[in-house]
Short mmCIF file of C-alpha atoms in Angstrom, two decimals:
data_model
loop_
_atom_site.label_atom_id
_atom_site.label_comp_id
_atom_site.label_asym_id
_atom_site.label_seq_id
_atom_site.Cartn_x
_atom_site.Cartn_y
_atom_site.Cartn_z
CA UNK A 24 -7.63 38.66 13.98
CA UNK A 25 -6.02 35.63 12.40
CA UNK A 26 -7.29 32.65 10.46
CA UNK A 27 -8.47 29.65 12.46
CA UNK A 28 -6.57 26.49 11.54
CA UNK A 29 -8.03 23.09 12.32
CA UNK A 30 -7.24 19.49 11.47
CA UNK A 31 -10.25 17.64 10.08
CA UNK A 32 -10.17 15.31 7.08
CA UNK A 33 -13.92 14.68 7.49
CA UNK A 34 -15.12 18.30 7.41
CA UNK A 35 -18.22 18.74 5.23
CA UNK A 36 -16.58 21.66 3.43
CA UNK A 37 -13.44 19.76 2.43
CA UNK A 38 -14.84 17.92 -0.65
CA UNK A 39 -15.84 21.28 -2.19
CA UNK A 40 -12.41 22.78 -1.57
CA UNK A 41 -10.61 19.79 -3.07
CA UNK A 42 -12.99 19.68 -6.02
CA UNK A 43 -12.29 23.36 -6.74
CA UNK A 44 -8.55 22.73 -6.46
CA UNK A 45 -8.57 19.84 -8.92
CA UNK A 46 -10.90 21.49 -11.42
CA UNK A 47 -8.74 24.63 -11.44
CA UNK A 48 -5.57 22.54 -11.71
CA UNK A 49 -6.91 20.60 -14.69
CA UNK A 50 -7.84 23.85 -16.42
CA UNK A 51 -4.36 25.27 -15.83
CA UNK A 52 -2.81 22.15 -17.36
CA UNK A 53 -4.95 22.52 -20.45
CA UNK A 54 -7.04 19.45 -19.68
CA UNK A 55 -10.14 21.16 -18.31
CA UNK A 56 -13.18 19.14 -17.26
CA UNK A 57 -16.57 20.43 -16.16
CA UNK A 58 -17.37 18.18 -13.21
CA UNK A 59 -15.73 16.11 -10.49
CA UNK A 60 -17.01 12.93 -12.14
CA UNK A 61 -14.77 13.69 -15.12
CA UNK A 62 -11.57 14.06 -13.11
CA UNK A 63 -8.87 11.37 -13.27
CA UNK A 64 -9.72 8.58 -10.83
CA UNK A 65 -7.16 9.47 -8.17
CA UNK A 66 -8.26 13.11 -8.06
CA UNK A 67 -11.92 12.20 -8.14
CA UNK A 68 -11.40 9.91 -5.12
CA UNK A 69 -9.86 12.78 -3.15
CA UNK A 70 -12.75 15.13 -3.91
CA UNK A 71 -15.44 12.55 -3.25
CA UNK A 72 -13.97 10.89 -0.14
CA UNK A 73 -11.11 12.93 1.35
CA UNK A 74 -11.32 11.10 4.68
CA UNK A 75 -10.57 7.85 2.91
CA UNK A 76 -8.06 9.24 0.42
CA UNK A 77 -6.04 10.95 3.15
CA UNK A 78 -6.61 8.46 5.98
CA UNK A 79 -2.90 8.34 6.85
CA UNK A 80 -2.25 12.04 6.33
CA UNK A 81 -2.82 15.38 8.06
CA UNK A 82 -5.50 17.58 6.52
CA UNK A 83 -5.62 21.21 7.67
CA UNK A 84 -8.36 23.74 6.99
CA UNK A 85 -8.30 27.52 7.36
CA UNK A 86 -11.32 29.65 8.27
CA UNK A 87 -11.05 33.41 7.65
CA UNK A 88 -11.51 35.75 10.62
CA UNK A 89 -15.18 36.32 11.36
CA UNK A 90 -16.34 33.45 9.13
CA UNK A 91 -17.87 30.11 10.04
CA UNK A 92 -16.73 27.87 7.18
CA UNK A 93 -13.21 26.97 6.02
CA UNK A 94 -12.08 28.61 2.81
CA UNK A 95 -8.71 26.93 2.42
CA UNK A 96 -6.98 23.60 2.87
CA UNK A 97 -3.64 21.85 2.66
CA UNK A 98 -2.55 18.22 3.06
CA UNK A 99 0.63 17.05 4.79
CA UNK A 100 1.32 13.60 3.41
CA UNK A 101 2.80 11.09 5.83
CA UNK A 102 6.39 10.05 4.99
CA UNK A 103 6.91 6.60 3.51
CA UNK A 104 9.84 4.49 2.29
CA UNK A 105 12.26 6.86 3.98
CA UNK A 106 11.04 9.89 2.01
CA UNK A 107 10.39 13.28 3.55
CA UNK A 108 6.76 14.27 4.25
CA UNK A 109 5.18 16.13 1.36
CA UNK A 110 2.86 19.14 1.29
CA UNK A 111 0.07 18.90 -1.28
CA UNK A 112 -3.30 20.39 -2.25
CA UNK A 113 -2.73 23.92 -0.96
CA UNK A 114 -5.87 25.79 -1.95
CA UNK A 115 -7.68 28.96 -0.93
CA UNK A 116 -11.04 29.86 -2.45
CA UNK A 117 -10.67 32.92 -4.75
CA UNK A 118 -13.08 35.03 -2.68
CA UNK A 119 -11.00 34.43 0.48
CA UNK A 120 -7.57 35.27 -0.90
CA UNK A 121 -5.32 38.10 0.29
CA UNK A 122 -6.17 37.34 3.92
CA UNK A 123 -3.09 35.28 4.78
CA UNK A 124 -4.83 31.90 4.70
CA UNK A 125 -2.25 30.20 2.47
CA UNK A 126 0.61 31.45 4.62
CA UNK A 127 -1.15 30.33 7.81
CA UNK A 128 -1.83 26.88 6.37
CA UNK A 129 1.78 26.48 5.27
CA UNK A 130 3.11 27.66 8.62
CA UNK A 131 1.07 25.05 10.48
CA UNK A 132 1.97 22.29 8.00
CA UNK A 133 5.66 23.15 8.35
CA UNK A 134 5.38 23.23 12.14
CA UNK A 135 3.84 19.78 12.20
CA UNK A 136 6.34 18.35 9.75
CA UNK A 137 9.23 19.70 11.83
CA UNK A 138 7.67 18.47 15.09
CA UNK A 139 7.48 14.96 13.62
CA UNK A 140 11.26 14.86 13.57
CA UNK A 141 11.58 14.95 9.79
CA UNK A 142 14.80 16.35 8.42
CA UNK A 143 13.03 18.11 5.57
CA UNK A 144 9.67 18.60 3.88
CA UNK A 145 9.02 18.66 0.14
CA UNK A 146 6.42 19.67 -2.44
CA UNK A 147 5.85 20.05 -6.16
CA UNK A 148 4.52 23.08 -8.01
CA UNK A 149 3.90 23.90 -11.66
CA UNK A 150 6.46 26.43 -12.85
CA UNK A 151 3.75 28.81 -14.11
CA UNK A 152 2.16 29.16 -10.67
CA UNK A 153 4.12 32.28 -9.80
CA UNK A 154 2.26 33.32 -6.64
CA UNK A 155 2.45 29.97 -4.80
CA UNK A 156 6.05 29.58 -5.96
CA UNK A 157 6.92 32.99 -4.47
CA UNK A 158 5.35 31.91 -1.17
CA UNK A 159 7.34 28.67 -1.09
CA UNK A 160 10.57 30.49 -1.87
CA UNK A 161 9.88 32.97 0.93
CA UNK A 162 9.36 30.05 3.32
CA UNK A 163 12.78 28.62 2.51
CA UNK A 164 11.98 26.00 -0.12
CA UNK A 165 14.65 25.39 -2.75
CA UNK A 166 14.57 23.56 -6.09
CA UNK A 167 16.06 20.06 -5.88
CA UNK A 168 16.57 17.14 -8.25
CA UNK A 169 13.22 16.03 -9.62
CA UNK A 170 11.40 13.00 -8.26
CA UNK A 171 8.53 13.59 -10.71
CA UNK A 172 9.45 13.82 -14.38
CA UNK A 173 6.31 15.57 -15.61
CA UNK A 174 7.28 18.56 -17.77
CA UNK A 175 7.05 22.00 -16.11
CA UNK A 176 6.75 20.51 -12.62
CA UNK A 177 9.27 21.83 -10.09
CA UNK A 178 10.34 19.76 -7.09
CA UNK A 179 11.12 21.82 -3.99
CA UNK A 180 12.46 20.89 -0.58
CA UNK A 181 12.92 22.72 2.71
CA UNK A 182 15.47 21.29 5.16
CA UNK A 183 14.77 21.65 8.86
CA UNK A 184 17.35 22.60 11.44
CA UNK A 185 18.72 19.45 13.08
CA UNK A 186 18.52 19.35 16.87
CA UNK A 187 21.11 17.45 18.88
CA UNK A 188 22.01 17.13 22.52
CA UNK A 189 25.42 18.66 23.16
CA UNK A 190 28.02 16.95 25.31
CA UNK A 191 29.96 19.10 27.72
CA UNK A 192 32.88 19.05 25.28
CA UNK A 193 30.62 20.20 22.46
CA UNK A 194 29.27 23.05 24.60
CA UNK A 195 32.81 24.07 25.37
CA UNK A 196 33.79 23.88 21.70
CA UNK A 197 30.88 26.08 20.61
CA UNK A 198 31.07 28.48 23.59
CA UNK A 199 33.09 31.20 21.88
CA UNK A 200 31.37 31.13 18.51
CA UNK A 201 27.89 29.71 17.85
CA UNK A 202 26.58 29.69 21.42
CA UNK A 203 28.02 33.10 22.27
CA UNK A 204 26.53 34.47 19.04
CA UNK A 205 23.08 33.15 20.01
CA UNK A 206 23.27 34.83 23.41
CA UNK A 207 24.51 38.11 21.95
CA UNK A 208 21.78 38.06 19.31
CA UNK A 209 19.09 37.51 21.96
CA UNK A 210 20.35 40.41 24.08
CA UNK A 211 20.73 42.64 21.03
CA UNK A 212 17.11 41.94 20.04
CA UNK A 213 15.89 42.99 23.49
CA UNK A 214 15.29 39.61 25.11
CA UNK A 215 15.50 39.54 28.89
CA UNK A 216 17.76 36.52 29.37
CA UNK A 217 19.83 37.61 32.34
CA UNK A 218 22.21 40.05 30.66
CA UNK A 219 22.41 43.75 29.88
CA UNK A 220 23.17 45.34 26.50
CA UNK A 221 26.80 45.77 27.56
CA UNK A 222 27.35 41.98 27.26
CA UNK A 223 30.56 41.28 25.33
CA UNK A 224 31.46 38.27 23.22
CA UNK A 225 34.06 37.15 25.78
CA UNK A 226 31.52 37.40 28.62
CA UNK A 227 28.99 35.39 26.61
CA UNK A 228 31.61 32.74 25.88
CA UNK A 229 32.59 32.61 29.54
CA UNK A 230 28.96 32.01 30.53
CA UNK A 231 28.68 29.08 28.13
CA UNK A 232 31.97 27.69 29.42
CA UNK A 233 30.40 27.57 32.87
CA UNK A 234 27.38 25.83 31.35
CA UNK A 235 29.77 23.21 29.93
CA UNK A 236 30.96 22.49 33.47
CA UNK A 237 27.35 22.10 34.62
CA UNK A 238 26.70 19.74 31.71
CA UNK A 239 29.75 17.69 32.69
CA UNK A 240 28.39 17.44 36.23
CA UNK A 241 24.93 16.31 35.11
CA UNK A 242 23.29 19.49 36.38
CA UNK A 243 22.28 20.94 33.02
CA UNK A 244 21.38 19.38 29.66
CA UNK A 245 21.91 21.37 26.46
CA UNK A 246 20.36 20.98 23.01
CA UNK A 247 21.33 23.02 19.96
CA UNK A 248 19.81 23.36 16.50
CA UNK A 249 22.07 23.34 13.46
CA UNK A 250 21.05 24.98 10.20
CA UNK A 251 21.73 23.35 6.82
CA UNK A 252 25.11 25.12 6.71
CA UNK A 253 26.09 23.78 10.14
CA UNK A 254 25.68 27.08 11.99
CA UNK A 255 23.90 27.13 15.34
CA UNK A 256 20.40 28.56 14.99
CA UNK A 257 18.92 27.85 18.42
CA UNK A 258 19.57 26.40 21.86
CA UNK A 259 17.70 25.36 24.99
CA UNK A 260 18.88 24.09 28.35
CA UNK A 261 17.26 22.03 31.09
CA UNK A 262 18.46 22.53 34.67
CA UNK A 263 17.68 19.77 37.16
CA UNK A 264 16.52 20.53 40.69
CA UNK A 265 19.43 20.41 43.11
CA UNK A 266 17.62 19.99 46.42
CA UNK A 267 16.71 16.53 47.68
CA UNK A 268 13.04 17.49 47.81
CA UNK A 269 13.14 18.94 44.28
CA UNK A 270 14.66 16.04 42.37
CA UNK A 271 11.34 15.56 40.55
CA UNK A 272 11.45 18.92 38.80
CA UNK A 273 13.53 20.83 36.30
CA UNK A 274 13.77 24.31 34.85
CA UNK A 275 13.75 25.32 31.20
CA UNK A 276 16.35 28.05 30.79
CA UNK A 277 17.87 30.01 27.90
CA UNK A 278 15.56 29.04 25.07
CA UNK A 279 17.18 31.09 22.30
CA UNK A 280 16.48 31.20 18.57
CA UNK A 281 18.56 33.38 16.31
CA UNK A 282 16.61 36.15 14.58
CA UNK A 283 17.46 34.67 11.18
CA UNK A 284 15.73 31.40 12.14
CA UNK A 285 12.59 32.69 13.84
CA UNK A 286 9.07 32.22 12.58
CA UNK A 287 9.44 28.60 11.49
CA UNK A 288 8.67 26.70 14.69
CA UNK A 289 12.22 26.10 15.86
CA UNK A 290 11.58 27.41 19.38
CA UNK A 291 8.64 25.05 19.72
CA UNK A 292 10.77 22.11 18.51
CA UNK A 293 13.59 22.91 20.94
CA UNK A 294 11.13 23.21 23.81
CA UNK A 295 9.43 19.91 22.89
CA UNK A 296 12.83 18.19 22.75
CA UNK A 297 13.74 19.31 26.26
CA UNK A 298 10.30 18.41 27.60
CA UNK A 299 10.44 14.91 26.09
CA UNK A 300 13.88 14.29 27.60
CA UNK A 301 12.74 15.56 30.97
CA UNK A 302 9.77 13.18 30.97
CA UNK A 303 11.88 10.25 29.75
CA UNK A 304 14.40 10.78 32.56
CA UNK A 305 11.85 10.83 35.36
CA UNK A 306 11.02 14.49 35.83
CA UNK A 307 7.37 15.19 36.55
CA UNK A 308 7.30 18.97 36.68
CA UNK A 309 8.98 21.75 34.73
CA UNK A 310 9.13 25.47 35.56
CA UNK A 311 10.38 28.57 33.79
CA UNK A 312 10.09 32.34 33.93
CA UNK A 313 9.90 34.86 31.12
CA UNK A 314 9.36 38.58 30.73
CA UNK A 315 5.67 39.42 30.96
CA UNK A 316 4.04 40.26 27.61
CA UNK A 317 7.09 39.08 25.66
CA UNK A 318 6.74 37.03 22.45
CA UNK A 319 7.95 34.00 24.39
CA UNK A 320 4.73 33.98 26.41
CA UNK A 321 2.74 33.08 23.29
CA UNK A 322 4.96 30.06 22.76
CA UNK A 323 4.59 28.80 26.32
CA UNK A 324 0.85 29.35 26.51
CA UNK A 325 0.43 27.68 23.13
CA UNK A 326 2.33 24.57 24.22
CA UNK A 327 0.43 23.79 27.40
CA UNK A 328 2.30 25.77 30.03
CA UNK A 329 0.31 27.34 32.87
CA UNK A 330 0.98 30.81 34.25
CA UNK A 331 1.45 30.65 38.01
CA UNK A 332 1.73 34.38 38.65
CA UNK A 333 3.51 37.61 37.82
CA UNK A 334 6.19 39.43 39.79
CA UNK A 335 6.57 43.17 39.08
CA UNK A 336 10.02 44.68 38.50
CA UNK A 337 11.60 41.24 38.70
CA UNK A 338 14.46 41.73 36.25
CA UNK A 339 15.98 44.40 34.05
CA UNK A 340 15.76 44.09 30.28
CA UNK A 341 18.95 44.63 28.22
CA UNK A 342 18.38 48.40 28.35
CA UNK A 343 18.30 48.29 32.14
CA UNK A 344 14.56 48.90 32.54
CA UNK A 345 12.90 46.83 35.25
CA UNK A 346 10.24 44.53 33.83
CA UNK A 347 7.65 42.17 35.25
CA UNK A 348 8.24 38.42 34.97
CA UNK A 349 5.63 35.67 34.70
CA UNK A 350 6.30 32.26 36.22
CA UNK A 351 5.10 29.16 34.33
CA UNK A 352 4.87 25.45 35.09
CA UNK A 353 4.03 22.30 33.18
CA UNK A 354 3.25 18.84 34.51
CA UNK A 355 4.69 15.97 32.51
CA UNK A 356 3.24 12.54 31.88
#
């Protein structure tokens, strides 16, 4: 069982969680107070009226498995003046720790920040808070130039992979390196994406070269994600219906995320990008198929896709074993 994450800045439990956070934080800074009424005004306002204090922000709460009340919270501050969104007020009640609540809260906050189109997300943490700092480092946050000059306060930032639509020339240019590497990585990790384990780099490059021709002809759209170092970390394609009576629909194909970039919402962002483009260009229905019981099914079910049915022994996995495939659809608009 996993923690239940919900968005609710008006939850009756939230003032207690924020009060505990601020009281503990004041004690750690050596400026302990005994009650919320003694907190600095800005912190007191958050604890007394979080709905008002965070009216423009996203407040997430985590409830442990089998429990009824949230035991943790985090705030994703809305970006302003061109700054990246900021994560603040991560707190888990002491009695609920070691259950993965902090990690679950951070994962959802990062997913939402990335889905907003932000290029990065940032946060601050006191340098003595070793456990939270270890979590942030593990999630990919790095120390950057300070925007807050308080002593002992570290400023961290996590860049998100940038997603761009590739022209046919760009697909062709990346066919033999980044795109081929993504396809080979997917096959090597056991994904059923139309190829067997014997796939070679030259064969993968040749497949992407054919995709470039389809992109040039307006048959297929391609989006790729670039990591901070410029390497390709993910890709998705959208194939438009070719028949006259199917011009209203498209197919999501080859949603690939490199193993080094998984677990941070990139697949969801790539999928959302393709869906938004499909809707904006007049498509009303999308379809796809994926290996039954594969990790990809969780992504599709979690993003509003509907299973239409399962076909046994539909396609071989990279090892050559026949596997069932589930067909999905999603209406747009």
